[in-house]
Short mmCIF file of C-alpha atoms in Angstrom, two decimals:
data_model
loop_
_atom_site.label_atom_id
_atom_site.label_comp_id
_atom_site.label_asym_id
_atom_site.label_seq_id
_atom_site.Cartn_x
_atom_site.Cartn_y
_atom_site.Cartn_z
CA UNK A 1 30.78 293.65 177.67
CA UNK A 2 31.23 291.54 174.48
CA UNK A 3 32.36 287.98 174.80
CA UNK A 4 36.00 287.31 173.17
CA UNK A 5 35.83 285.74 170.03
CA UNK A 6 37.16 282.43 170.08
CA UNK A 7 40.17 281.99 167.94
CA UNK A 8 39.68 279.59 164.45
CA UNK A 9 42.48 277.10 164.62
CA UNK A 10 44.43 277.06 161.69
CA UNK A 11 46.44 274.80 159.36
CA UNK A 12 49.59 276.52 161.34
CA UNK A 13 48.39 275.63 164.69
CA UNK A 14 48.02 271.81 163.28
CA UNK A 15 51.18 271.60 162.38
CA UNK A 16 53.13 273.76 165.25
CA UNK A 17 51.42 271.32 167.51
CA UNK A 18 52.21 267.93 165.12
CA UNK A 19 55.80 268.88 164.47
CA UNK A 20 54.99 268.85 160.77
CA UNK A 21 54.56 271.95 157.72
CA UNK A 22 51.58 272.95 157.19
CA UNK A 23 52.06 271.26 153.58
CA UNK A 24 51.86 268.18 155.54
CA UNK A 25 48.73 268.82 157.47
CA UNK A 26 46.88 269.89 154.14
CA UNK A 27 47.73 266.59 152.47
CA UNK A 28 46.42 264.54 155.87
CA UNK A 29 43.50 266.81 155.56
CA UNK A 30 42.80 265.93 151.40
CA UNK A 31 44.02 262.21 152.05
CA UNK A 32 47.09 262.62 150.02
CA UNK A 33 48.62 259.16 149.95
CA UNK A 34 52.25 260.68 150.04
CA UNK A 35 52.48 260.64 153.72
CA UNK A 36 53.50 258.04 156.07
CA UNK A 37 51.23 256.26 158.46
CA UNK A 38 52.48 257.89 162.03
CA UNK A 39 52.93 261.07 160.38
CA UNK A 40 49.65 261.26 159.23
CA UNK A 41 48.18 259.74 162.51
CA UNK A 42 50.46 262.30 164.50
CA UNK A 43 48.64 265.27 162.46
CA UNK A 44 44.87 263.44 163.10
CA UNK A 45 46.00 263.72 166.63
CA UNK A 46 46.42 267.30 166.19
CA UNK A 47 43.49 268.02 164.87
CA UNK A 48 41.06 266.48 167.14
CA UNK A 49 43.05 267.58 170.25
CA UNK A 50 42.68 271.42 168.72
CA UNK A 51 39.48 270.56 167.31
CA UNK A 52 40.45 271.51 163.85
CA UNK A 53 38.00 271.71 160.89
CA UNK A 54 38.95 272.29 157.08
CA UNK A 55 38.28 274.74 155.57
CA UNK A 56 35.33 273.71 153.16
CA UNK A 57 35.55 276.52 150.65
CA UNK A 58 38.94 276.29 150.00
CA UNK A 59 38.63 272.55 149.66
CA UNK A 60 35.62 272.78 147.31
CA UNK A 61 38.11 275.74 145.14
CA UNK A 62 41.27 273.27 145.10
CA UNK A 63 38.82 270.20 144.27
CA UNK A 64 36.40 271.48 141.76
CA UNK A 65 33.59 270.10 143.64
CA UNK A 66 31.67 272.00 146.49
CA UNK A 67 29.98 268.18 147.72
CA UNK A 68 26.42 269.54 147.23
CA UNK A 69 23.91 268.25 145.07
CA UNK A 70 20.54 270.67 144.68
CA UNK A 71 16.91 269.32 144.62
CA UNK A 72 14.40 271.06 142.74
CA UNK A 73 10.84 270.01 143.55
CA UNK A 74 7.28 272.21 143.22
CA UNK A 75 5.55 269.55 145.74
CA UNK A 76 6.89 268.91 149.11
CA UNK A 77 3.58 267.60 150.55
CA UNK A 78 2.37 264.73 148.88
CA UNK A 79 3.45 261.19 150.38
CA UNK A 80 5.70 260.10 147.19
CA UNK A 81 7.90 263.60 146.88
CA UNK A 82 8.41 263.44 150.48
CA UNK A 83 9.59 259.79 150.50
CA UNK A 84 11.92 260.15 147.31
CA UNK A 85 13.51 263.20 148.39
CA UNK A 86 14.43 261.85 151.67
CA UNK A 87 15.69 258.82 149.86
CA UNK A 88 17.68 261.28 147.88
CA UNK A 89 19.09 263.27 150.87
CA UNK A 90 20.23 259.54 152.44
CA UNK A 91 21.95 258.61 149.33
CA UNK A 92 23.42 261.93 149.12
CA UNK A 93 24.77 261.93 152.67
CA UNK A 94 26.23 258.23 152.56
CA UNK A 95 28.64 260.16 149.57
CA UNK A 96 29.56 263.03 152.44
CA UNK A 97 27.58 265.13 150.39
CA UNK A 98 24.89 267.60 151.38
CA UNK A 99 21.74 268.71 150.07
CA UNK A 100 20.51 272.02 148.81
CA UNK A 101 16.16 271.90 148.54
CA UNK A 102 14.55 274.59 146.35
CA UNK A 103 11.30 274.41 145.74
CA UNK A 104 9.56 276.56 143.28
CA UNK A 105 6.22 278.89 143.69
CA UNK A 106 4.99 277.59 140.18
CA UNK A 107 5.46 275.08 137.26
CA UNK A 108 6.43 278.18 135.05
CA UNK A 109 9.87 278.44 132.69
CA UNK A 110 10.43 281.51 134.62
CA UNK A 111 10.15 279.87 138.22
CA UNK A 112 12.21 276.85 137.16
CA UNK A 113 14.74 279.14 135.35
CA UNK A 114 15.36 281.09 138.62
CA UNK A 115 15.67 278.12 140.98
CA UNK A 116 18.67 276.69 138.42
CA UNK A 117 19.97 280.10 138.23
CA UNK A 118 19.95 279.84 142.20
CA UNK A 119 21.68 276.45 142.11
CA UNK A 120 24.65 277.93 139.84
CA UNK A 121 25.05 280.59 142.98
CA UNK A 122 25.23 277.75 145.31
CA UNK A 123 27.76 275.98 143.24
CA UNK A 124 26.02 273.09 143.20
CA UNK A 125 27.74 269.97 141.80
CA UNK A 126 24.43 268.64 140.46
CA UNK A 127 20.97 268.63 140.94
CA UNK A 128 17.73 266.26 140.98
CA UNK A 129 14.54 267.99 139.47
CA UNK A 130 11.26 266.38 140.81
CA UNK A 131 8.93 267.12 137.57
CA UNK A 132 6.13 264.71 138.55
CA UNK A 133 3.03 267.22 137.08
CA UNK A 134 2.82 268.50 133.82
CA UNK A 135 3.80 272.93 133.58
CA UNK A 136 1.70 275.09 134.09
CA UNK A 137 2.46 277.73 130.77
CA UNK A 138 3.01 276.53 127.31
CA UNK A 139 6.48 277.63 127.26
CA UNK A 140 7.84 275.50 129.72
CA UNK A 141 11.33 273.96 129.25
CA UNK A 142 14.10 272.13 131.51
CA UNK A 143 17.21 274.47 131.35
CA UNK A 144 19.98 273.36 130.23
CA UNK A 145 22.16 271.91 133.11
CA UNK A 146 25.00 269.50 132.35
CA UNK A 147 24.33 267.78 135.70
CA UNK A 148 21.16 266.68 135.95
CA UNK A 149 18.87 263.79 136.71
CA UNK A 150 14.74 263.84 136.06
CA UNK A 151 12.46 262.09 138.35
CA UNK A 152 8.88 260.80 137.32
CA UNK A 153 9.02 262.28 134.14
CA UNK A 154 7.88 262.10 130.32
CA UNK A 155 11.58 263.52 129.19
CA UNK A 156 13.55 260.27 129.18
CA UNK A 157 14.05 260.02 125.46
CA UNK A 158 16.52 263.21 126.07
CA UNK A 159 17.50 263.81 129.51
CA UNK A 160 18.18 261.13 132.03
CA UNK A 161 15.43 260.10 133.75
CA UNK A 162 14.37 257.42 136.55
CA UNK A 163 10.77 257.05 137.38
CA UNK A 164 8.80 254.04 138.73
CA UNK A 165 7.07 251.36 136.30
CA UNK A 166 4.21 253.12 136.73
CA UNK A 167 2.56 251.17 133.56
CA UNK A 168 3.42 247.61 134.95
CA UNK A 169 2.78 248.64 138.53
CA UNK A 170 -0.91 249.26 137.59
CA UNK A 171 -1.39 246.80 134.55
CA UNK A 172 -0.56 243.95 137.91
CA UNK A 173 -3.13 245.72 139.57
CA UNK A 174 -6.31 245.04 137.15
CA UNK A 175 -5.14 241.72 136.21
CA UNK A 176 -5.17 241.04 140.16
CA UNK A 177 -8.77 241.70 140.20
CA UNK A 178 -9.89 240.52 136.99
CA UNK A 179 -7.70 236.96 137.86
CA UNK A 180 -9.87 237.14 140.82
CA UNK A 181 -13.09 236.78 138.70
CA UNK A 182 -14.35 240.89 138.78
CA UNK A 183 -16.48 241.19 135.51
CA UNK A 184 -14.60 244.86 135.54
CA UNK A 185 -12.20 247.43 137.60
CA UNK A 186 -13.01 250.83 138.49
CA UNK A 187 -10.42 253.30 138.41
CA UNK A 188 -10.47 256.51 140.77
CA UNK A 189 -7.33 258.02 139.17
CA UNK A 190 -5.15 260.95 140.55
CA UNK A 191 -5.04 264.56 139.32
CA UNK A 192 -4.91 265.37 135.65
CA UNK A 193 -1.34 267.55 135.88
CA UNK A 194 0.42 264.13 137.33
CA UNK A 195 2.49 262.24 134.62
CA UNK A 196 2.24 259.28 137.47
CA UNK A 197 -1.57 259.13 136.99
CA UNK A 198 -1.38 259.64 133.13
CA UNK A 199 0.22 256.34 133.53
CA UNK A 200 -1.57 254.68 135.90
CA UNK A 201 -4.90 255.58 134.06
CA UNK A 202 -4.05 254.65 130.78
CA UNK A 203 -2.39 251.47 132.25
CA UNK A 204 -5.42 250.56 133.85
CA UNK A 205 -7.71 251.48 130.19
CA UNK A 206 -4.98 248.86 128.57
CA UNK A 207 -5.67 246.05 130.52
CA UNK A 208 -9.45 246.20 130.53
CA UNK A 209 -9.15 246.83 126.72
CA UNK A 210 -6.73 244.02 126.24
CA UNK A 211 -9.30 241.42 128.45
CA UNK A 212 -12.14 242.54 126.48
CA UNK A 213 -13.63 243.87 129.31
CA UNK A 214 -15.78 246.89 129.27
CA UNK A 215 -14.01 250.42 130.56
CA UNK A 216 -16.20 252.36 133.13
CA UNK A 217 -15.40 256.04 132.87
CA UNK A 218 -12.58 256.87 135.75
CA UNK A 219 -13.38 259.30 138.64
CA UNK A 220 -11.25 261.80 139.17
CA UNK A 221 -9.15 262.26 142.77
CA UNK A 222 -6.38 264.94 143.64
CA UNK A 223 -4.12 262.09 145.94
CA UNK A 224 -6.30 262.95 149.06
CA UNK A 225 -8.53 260.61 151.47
CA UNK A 226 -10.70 263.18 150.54
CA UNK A 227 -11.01 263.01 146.93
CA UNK A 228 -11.18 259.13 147.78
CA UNK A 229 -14.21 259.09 150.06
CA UNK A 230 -16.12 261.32 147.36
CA UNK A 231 -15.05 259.01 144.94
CA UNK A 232 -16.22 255.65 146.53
CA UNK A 233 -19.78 257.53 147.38
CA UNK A 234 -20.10 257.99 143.56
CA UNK A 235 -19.18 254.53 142.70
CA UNK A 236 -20.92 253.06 145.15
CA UNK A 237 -24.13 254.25 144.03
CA UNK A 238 -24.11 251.30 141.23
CA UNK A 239 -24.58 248.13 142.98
CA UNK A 240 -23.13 246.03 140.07
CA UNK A 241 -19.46 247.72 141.08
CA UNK A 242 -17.16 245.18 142.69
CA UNK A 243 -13.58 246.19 142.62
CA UNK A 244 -11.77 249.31 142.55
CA UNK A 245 -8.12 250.20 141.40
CA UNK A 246 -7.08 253.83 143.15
CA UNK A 247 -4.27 255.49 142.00
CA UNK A 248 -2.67 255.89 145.25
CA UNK A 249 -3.21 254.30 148.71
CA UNK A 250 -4.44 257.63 150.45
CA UNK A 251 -7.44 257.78 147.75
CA UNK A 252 -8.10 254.03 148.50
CA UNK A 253 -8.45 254.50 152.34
CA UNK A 254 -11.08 257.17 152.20
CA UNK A 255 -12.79 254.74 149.84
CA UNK A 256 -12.37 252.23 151.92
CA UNK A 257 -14.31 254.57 154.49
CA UNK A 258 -17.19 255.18 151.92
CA UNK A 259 -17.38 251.51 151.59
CA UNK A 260 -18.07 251.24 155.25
CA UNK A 261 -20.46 253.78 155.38
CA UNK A 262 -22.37 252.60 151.99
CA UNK A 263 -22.64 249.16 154.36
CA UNK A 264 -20.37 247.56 151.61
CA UNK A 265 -18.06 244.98 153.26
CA UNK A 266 -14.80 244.57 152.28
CA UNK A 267 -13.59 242.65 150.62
CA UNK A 268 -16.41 240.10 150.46
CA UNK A 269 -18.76 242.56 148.42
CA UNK A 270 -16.05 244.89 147.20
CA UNK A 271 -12.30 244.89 146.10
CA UNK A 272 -9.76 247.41 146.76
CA UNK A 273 -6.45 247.83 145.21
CA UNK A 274 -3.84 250.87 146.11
CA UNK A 275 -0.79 252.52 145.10
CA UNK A 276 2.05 252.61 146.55
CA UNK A 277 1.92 250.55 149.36
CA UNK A 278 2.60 253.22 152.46
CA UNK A 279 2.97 251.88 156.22
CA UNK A 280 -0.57 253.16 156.99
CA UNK A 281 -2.35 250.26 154.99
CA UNK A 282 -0.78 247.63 156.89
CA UNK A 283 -2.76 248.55 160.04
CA UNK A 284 -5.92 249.61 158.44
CA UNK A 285 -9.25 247.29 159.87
CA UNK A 286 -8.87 245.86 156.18
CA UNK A 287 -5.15 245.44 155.19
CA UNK A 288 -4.70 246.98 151.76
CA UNK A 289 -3.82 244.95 148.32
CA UNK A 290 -1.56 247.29 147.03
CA UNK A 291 1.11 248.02 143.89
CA UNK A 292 4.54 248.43 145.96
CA UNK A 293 6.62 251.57 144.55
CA UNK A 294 10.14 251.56 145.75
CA UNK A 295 10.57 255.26 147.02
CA UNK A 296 14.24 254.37 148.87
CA UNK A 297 15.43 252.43 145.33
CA UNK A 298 14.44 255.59 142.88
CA UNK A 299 16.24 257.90 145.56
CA UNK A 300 19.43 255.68 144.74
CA UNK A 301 19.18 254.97 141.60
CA UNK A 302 18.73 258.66 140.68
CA UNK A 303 21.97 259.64 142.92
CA UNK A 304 24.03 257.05 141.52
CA UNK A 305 23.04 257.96 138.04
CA UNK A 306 23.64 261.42 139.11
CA UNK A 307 27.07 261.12 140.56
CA UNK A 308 28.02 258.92 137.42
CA UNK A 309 27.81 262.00 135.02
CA UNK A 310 28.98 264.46 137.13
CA UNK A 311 31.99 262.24 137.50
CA UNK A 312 32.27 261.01 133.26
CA UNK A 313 30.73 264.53 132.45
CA UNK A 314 28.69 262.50 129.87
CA UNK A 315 24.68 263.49 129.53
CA UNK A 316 23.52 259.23 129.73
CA UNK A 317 19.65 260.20 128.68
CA UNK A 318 17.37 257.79 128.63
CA UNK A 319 14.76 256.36 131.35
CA UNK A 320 15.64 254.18 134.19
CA UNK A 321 12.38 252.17 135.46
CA UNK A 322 12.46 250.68 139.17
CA UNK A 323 10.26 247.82 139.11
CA UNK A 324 6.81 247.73 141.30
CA UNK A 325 5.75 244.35 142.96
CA UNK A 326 1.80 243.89 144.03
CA UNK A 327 1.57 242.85 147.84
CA UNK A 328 -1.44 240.81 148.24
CA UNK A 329 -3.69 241.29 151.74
CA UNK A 330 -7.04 241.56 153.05
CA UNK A 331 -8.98 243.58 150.55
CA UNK A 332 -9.42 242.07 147.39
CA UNK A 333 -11.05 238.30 147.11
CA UNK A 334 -13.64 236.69 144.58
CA UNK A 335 -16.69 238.65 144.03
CA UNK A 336 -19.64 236.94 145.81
CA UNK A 337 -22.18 235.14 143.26
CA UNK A 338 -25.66 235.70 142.83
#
């Protein structure tokens, strides 16, 4: 036997129950300020005794706005995506919206055509695109989408774009070490396709070039402990290498763990410097020196940029940087003398 369904309370039943038209309960219900103060706490009393809930649709049809902002992103593992987009769904919620995540099979025009195309069905009052790597076909352009904001991207002289200072964040980094009295830095960089270690790399070439100090080739990682730990064994092998800027922290700690292994102590015969400064390198055995990105910041900065066009219904381009601070600990220190 089928259970009966239970019966949707309406606008009607509000207002049977208030004493009030149902015109009244649908301006208590879209804060209408023409309504006095007991009637409208008379038909809030109604509602939560019948346990009445708007009707969203019809809301988002009356309003022109369905309170959903979309996230497009082609990386939902790596430690920075992951912290930015829940920055972004935080910011979103404090505005009572919600959060629609689509996530691409491939940095193709086609795949990023069909997720906006998807967004449009959704009725989507915006979206944030997460284009952190470089495409993966020669044809590859941003739709055009009159609500949009670009994270960690090279498209901020025509679109709006926040990113980190991913430049100053690693310039601080090198001068650290060199300040420190390092003839040199070593650079284990992240993958090729990432705009963020574009930066970071040619950041890092900058300030070496600009001290007159010589530039060691890089060595390439992929933003894994893994890719670190194979870096630091090839580094390692040339005793006259005494500091070490990684890209990101996670590259850094399996160095740090070649380091160990190579029976190079840290940081009296060897320097470390990070990226990103994640709650892991507090508690390592070594506390990591690291270049602090502000995940939670770029989450709000790229909402609040967001929910400024979508209410003007201007374009704004142009970058927005959020600054990086270096947080000094255990790892880096003087390189021992002769």
């Amino acid at each position: 036997m089928s259970t009966p369904r239970r019966h949707r309370v309406s606008m009607a039943d509000v207002a049977a129950a208030a004493g009030v038209s149902a015109q009244t309960v649908s301006r208590v219900s879209n804060h209408h300020p023409g309504v006095t103060e007991p009637t409208r706490q008379r038909v809030l009393a109604a509602m939560k005794d019948l346990g009445y809930r708007p009707n969203a649709a019809a809301r988002a049809l009356k309003s022109g706005s369905f309170r959903t902002i979309g996230v497009v992103m082609f990386d939902v593992v790596s430690t920075g995506n992951n912290s930015v987009l829940a920055a972004v769904n935080d910011a979103v919620s404090e505005r009572g919206f919600t959060t629609a995540l689509l996530t691409p099979r491939s940095r193709t025009r086609a795949c990023l055509s069909s997720a906006f195309e998807r967004l449009d069905e959704l009725s989507v009052d915006g979206a944030v695109l997460m284009l952190e790597v470089s495409p993966d076909d020669p044809g590859f352009t941003v739709p055009d989408y009159d609500n949009l904001v670009i994270v960690d991207s090279t498209l901020g002289g025509s679109r709006a774009v926040v990113d980190t200072d991913q430049e100053g964040g690693a310039h601080s980094a090198v001068e650290h070490l060199l300040d420190l009295g390092h003839a040199t830095v070593h650079h284990v960089t992240g993958p090729a396709s990432s705009y963020s270690a574009q930066r970071r790399c040619a950041a890092w070439r900058a300030a070496l070039t600009e001290a007159g100090r010589p530039v060691p080739q890089e060595v390439r990682g992929d933003w894994t402990p893994a890719s670190g730990y194979a870096a630091g064994r090839e580094l390692l092998r040339d005793p006259s290498c005494t500091a070490v800027f990684c890209a990101n922290d996670e590259m850094a700690v399996g160095l740090l763990r070649a380091a160990a292994e190579a029976g190079r102590r840290v940081p009296e015969e060897l320097s470390v410097v990070g990226f990103d400064d994640i709650p892991l390198v507090t508690y390592l055995p070594v506390p990591l020196t690291t270049v602090h990105q502000d995940f939670a910041e770029m989450g709000r900065v790229a909402v609040d940029r967001l929910m400024r066009i979508i209410a003007t219904g201007e374009a704004d381009p142009g970058a927005r940087l959020v600054g990086t601070r270096l947080v000094r600990r255990a790892s880096t220190a003087p390189p021992v003398g002769p």
